Structures are given as C-alpha cells and as structure tokens.
Coordinates of C-alpha atoms in Angstrom, one line a residue:
A1 CA 111.2 120.8 86.5
L2 CA 115.4 120.8 86.1
L3 CA 116.6 120.0 88.7
D4 CA 114.2 119.7 91.6
L5 CA 115.1 117.8 94.5
S6 CA 112.2 115.3 95.8
G7 CA 111.4 113.3 99.5
T8 CA 109.8 112.6 101.8
H9 CA 108.1 114.8 105.0
Q10 CA 108.5 112.3 108.2
V11 CA 110.8 109.4 108.1
K12 CA 109.3 106.8 111.0
G13 CA 111.5 104.0 111.4
M14 CA 111.3 101.0 114.2
W15 CA 114.3 101.0 116.4
K16 CA 117.1 98.5 115.6
G17 CA 115.2 98.4 112.2
S18 CA 116.3 100.3 108.5
T19 CA 115.0 103.3 106.8
T20 CA 115.4 105.1 104.2
L21 CA 114.9 108.7 103.2
P22 CA 114.6 109.1 99.9
C23 CA 116.6 112.3 98.2
T24 CA 116.3 111.9 94.1
Y25 CA 116.6 114.1 91.0
T26 CA 116.1 113.8 87.0
P27 CA 119.9 113.4 86.3
S28 CA 119.9 115.9 83.3
E29 CA 122.1 117.2 80.4
G30 CA 124.9 119.6 80.6
F31 CA 124.7 118.9 84.9
T32 CA 127.2 117.6 86.9
Q33 CA 127.1 116.2 90.5
Q34 CA 129.5 117.9 92.3
T35 CA 128.2 117.4 96.0
L36 CA 125.8 115.9 98.1
I37 CA 125.9 116.2 101.6
W38 CA 123.0 115.1 104.2
S39 CA 122.8 116.9 108.0
L40 CA 121.1 115.9 110.8
E41 CA 119.4 119.0 112.6
R42 CA 118.7 117.3 116.6
D43 CA 118.4 119.9 119.6
Y44 CA 118.7 124.0 117.5
S45 CA 122.7 122.4 115.8
T46 CA 122.7 121.1 112.6
S47 CA 126.2 118.5 111.6
T48 CA 127.6 117.2 108.8
V49 CA 126.2 113.3 108.4
F50 CA 127.2 111.7 105.0
R51 CA 129.5 113.9 102.8
R52 CA 129.9 112.2 98.5
D53 CA 132.1 114.8 96.6
N54 CA 135.1 114.4 94.1
S55 CA 137.5 112.3 97.1
G56 CA 134.6 109.2 97.4
D57 CA 132.6 108.9 100.9
H58 CA 132.7 110.0 103.9
V59 CA 130.8 109.3 107.5
L60 CA 131.4 112.5 109.0
L61 CA 129.5 111.3 112.8
S62 CA 130.6 108.9 115.0
Q63 CA 127.2 107.5 115.8
F64 CA 126.7 106.6 112.3
R65 CA 129.6 105.0 111.3
D66 CA 129.0 101.5 109.1
R67 CA 125.5 102.3 109.4
V68 CA 124.9 104.5 106.7
S69 CA 125.4 104.6 102.8
V70 CA 124.0 106.8 99.7
P71 CA 123.3 104.3 96.8
K72 CA 126.4 104.6 94.6
H73 CA 126.5 104.0 90.3
N74 CA 122.5 105.0 90.6
P75 CA 122.6 108.6 89.2
G76 CA 120.1 110.6 90.5
D77 CA 119.5 108.9 93.3
A78 CA 120.9 110.2 96.5
S79 CA 119.1 108.2 99.3
L80 CA 120.4 108.4 102.6
L81 CA 119.7 104.7 104.2
I82 CA 120.7 104.6 108.2
E83 CA 120.3 100.8 109.1
N84 CA 120.2 99.9 112.9
L85 CA 118.4 102.4 113.5
E86 CA 119.1 104.0 117.7
I87 CA 116.5 106.6 119.9
P88 CA 119.0 109.9 119.2
D89 CA 118.9 109.9 115.5
S90 CA 115.0 111.1 115.5
G91 CA 115.5 114.8 114.4
H92 CA 115.6 116.5 111.0
Y93 CA 117.7 115.7 108.5
T94 CA 119.1 117.8 105.3
C95 CA 119.7 116.3 101.8
Q96 CA 121.6 119.1 100.0
V97 CA 123.1 118.9 96.3
I98 CA 125.4 121.1 94.5
W99 CA 125.5 120.3 90.5
R100 CA 127.9 122.0 88.2
S101 CA 126.6 123.1 84.9
K102 CA 128.2 123.6 81.8
N103 CA 129.4 127.4 82.5
N104 CA 130.7 126.4 85.9
S105 CA 128.2 128.0 87.5
L106 CA 126.8 126.1 90.9
I107 CA 123.5 125.0 91.6
T108 CA 121.8 124.4 94.5
K109 CA 118.9 122.6 96.3
E110 CA 117.9 121.1 99.7
V111 CA 114.8 118.8 100.6
T112 CA 114.5 118.3 104.4
T113 CA 113.0 115.0 106.4
T114 CA 111.9 114.3 109.9
V115 CA 112.7 111.0 110.9
K116 CA 111.4 109.2 114.3
V117 CA 112.5 106.6 116.2
V118 CA 109.9 104.4 117.7
K119 CA 111.0 101.4 119.7
V120 CA 107.7 98.7 118.4
A121 CA 104.6 98.9 120.7
A122 CA 104.6 96.5 122.8
T123 CA 101.4 94.8 123.0
K124 CA 100.2 92.7 125.8
P125 CA 99.2 88.9 125.7
V126 CA 96.6 87.9 124.4
I127 CA 95.4 84.1 125.4
R128 CA 93.2 82.7 122.3
A129 CA 90.7 80.0 124.2
G130 CA 90.7 76.9 123.5
E131 CA 88.1 73.9 123.6
L132 CA 86.8 73.4 126.8
G133 CA 85.4 70.4 127.9
L134 CA 87.8 68.4 126.6
T135 CA 87.4 64.1 126.5
V136 CA 90.0 62.0 126.4
P137 CA 90.1 57.9 126.3
A138 CA 92.5 56.6 128.7
G139 CA 95.7 55.8 128.0
A140 CA 96.0 57.7 125.6
S141 CA 98.0 60.6 124.7
T142 CA 96.9 64.7 124.2
S143 CA 98.4 68.2 124.4
L144 CA 97.3 71.3 125.1
T145 CA 99.1 74.5 124.0
C146 CA 99.0 77.7 124.7
V147 CA 98.1 80.7 122.3
S148 CA 99.4 83.5 121.6
S149 CA 99.3 86.3 120.6
G150 CA 102.1 90.2 122.0
S151 CA 105.6 91.4 121.9
P152 CA 107.6 88.5 121.8
P153 CA 109.2 87.6 123.8
I154 CA 107.1 85.6 125.7
S155 CA 106.8 82.6 128.5
Y156 CA 104.0 80.9 129.8
R157 CA 103.3 78.5 131.9
W158 CA 100.9 75.4 133.0
F159 CA 99.0 75.4 135.8
R160 CA 96.6 72.7 136.9
G161 CA 94.0 74.1 139.4
A162 CA 92.0 77.4 138.7
P163 CA 92.6 80.8 138.6
G164 CA 93.0 82.4 142.1
E165 CA 92.9 79.0 144.5
K166 CA 96.2 77.6 145.2
A167 CA 97.1 75.9 142.1
L168 CA 99.9 73.6 140.8
L169 CA 102.5 74.5 137.8
L170 CA 103.1 71.7 136.0
S171 CA 105.3 72.8 132.4
S172 CA 107.5 76.2 131.8
Q173 CA 106.2 75.2 128.0
A174 CA 103.6 77.0 126.0
E175 CA 102.8 73.3 126.0
L176 CA 101.9 70.4 128.7
A177 CA 101.6 67.0 127.0
W178 CA 101.0 63.6 128.1
D179 CA 102.5 60.3 127.2
S180 CA 99.1 58.4 128.7
L181 CA 96.0 59.8 130.5
Q182 CA 95.2 57.8 133.9
P183 CA 92.3 59.0 135.4
S184 CA 93.5 60.8 137.9
D185 CA 93.9 63.9 134.7
A186 CA 90.8 64.4 134.8
G187 CA 90.0 68.1 136.1
K188 CA 90.8 71.6 135.5
Y189 CA 94.3 73.3 133.9
Y190 CA 95.2 76.7 132.7
C191 CA 97.7 79.5 130.5
E192 CA 98.9 81.6 131.9
A193 CA 101.1 83.9 128.8
E194 CA 103.5 86.4 130.5
N195 CA 106.1 89.5 128.4
R196 CA 107.9 92.4 129.5

C-alpha cells in the first residue's frame, strides 16, 4: 500500500459548524510531497479550493477565505478542515497529492469525499408534565418552572386559567414565582413553550 491516500466517502456537516475531510497517507522514504490540491465539484464545474506547494498555502476560492486549512506539521496528513460551514459548501471534494520520487518521477493519487451541509433538524418543544395538584400553605413562597426539550431558542409563557378558555398571561419567563401565596392564588395554571 505504497503512497495510498485514504479518505471517507461522505461527510455530513452541520450548518455553521465545522468538519474535517480526511485525506491521509503513510509518508515513505524517497518520496516527497510536491503539491496538494483540494478541489470542489459542484453544479458540474470544478474549482480549486486549496493548494499547497513549495511557495506555501493558497486558498483560491474567496468563499473559503479564512475558513479552510490543512494541518501544517503533520507529515502524511492532508486533511481539509472547513469551518463555519455554509449550505453552498456542499459538493464533491477531491484531495489530490503529487509526490516526487528520488529519480524525479511524479506520482499522483486522489480521493474524493462528498460533503453534505445540513441545517440542524428543528424539533418543536415538548413540555414535561410537572406535578399536578400542588398543595401549598398560605404565606409560603413557591414557583412553577416550565421545562421543555426542542431546538433553542425557546420562549415560555405562563397563564392562569385552562388552555382554550380565556386565560390571563402572568409571565413570559420559564419560571412563575410567588413570594407569599394567598388563598386567591388557588386555581389552574398552564405553561406554553414556543420556538421558531
């Protein structure tokens, strides 16, 4: 397996997150890495994203400026790190490495990875039912807290009344608190959670 590039067929990245496209080989004596080129094929056209040669590292696509890098001091690691992923970053990325051998011949290998940038799966809030039927002595302090799972940001509202009836909005926080409970505070309360 002399100078074989290994990579991954497919990589999923989260929008605004970062992802690494693996491209590695085992350095072997008598071969020096001459050029590394990462290119992107999208909409039937191919363009060079990143190029490393004896003049240094070059990012050739402006959409990737300051967002892509390849490890510097790790021989055999040509993996591409893409940060702050955008939806248009999706596509087929090819890692091409060219080595020069002792007798000055060139060897080229490549490996292609498909990148799919996905938006975070949005989930609607689900409220966990709290204790039903709370008995608290008059004059005591207590609070009700609304807890829900789902994609943030989640906003909460507490109402007095029953869902579907005419209810009174008491709070736009997850917690509804009383310093000193009065008998008139007895009744039904419910919480609403909402996200985008």
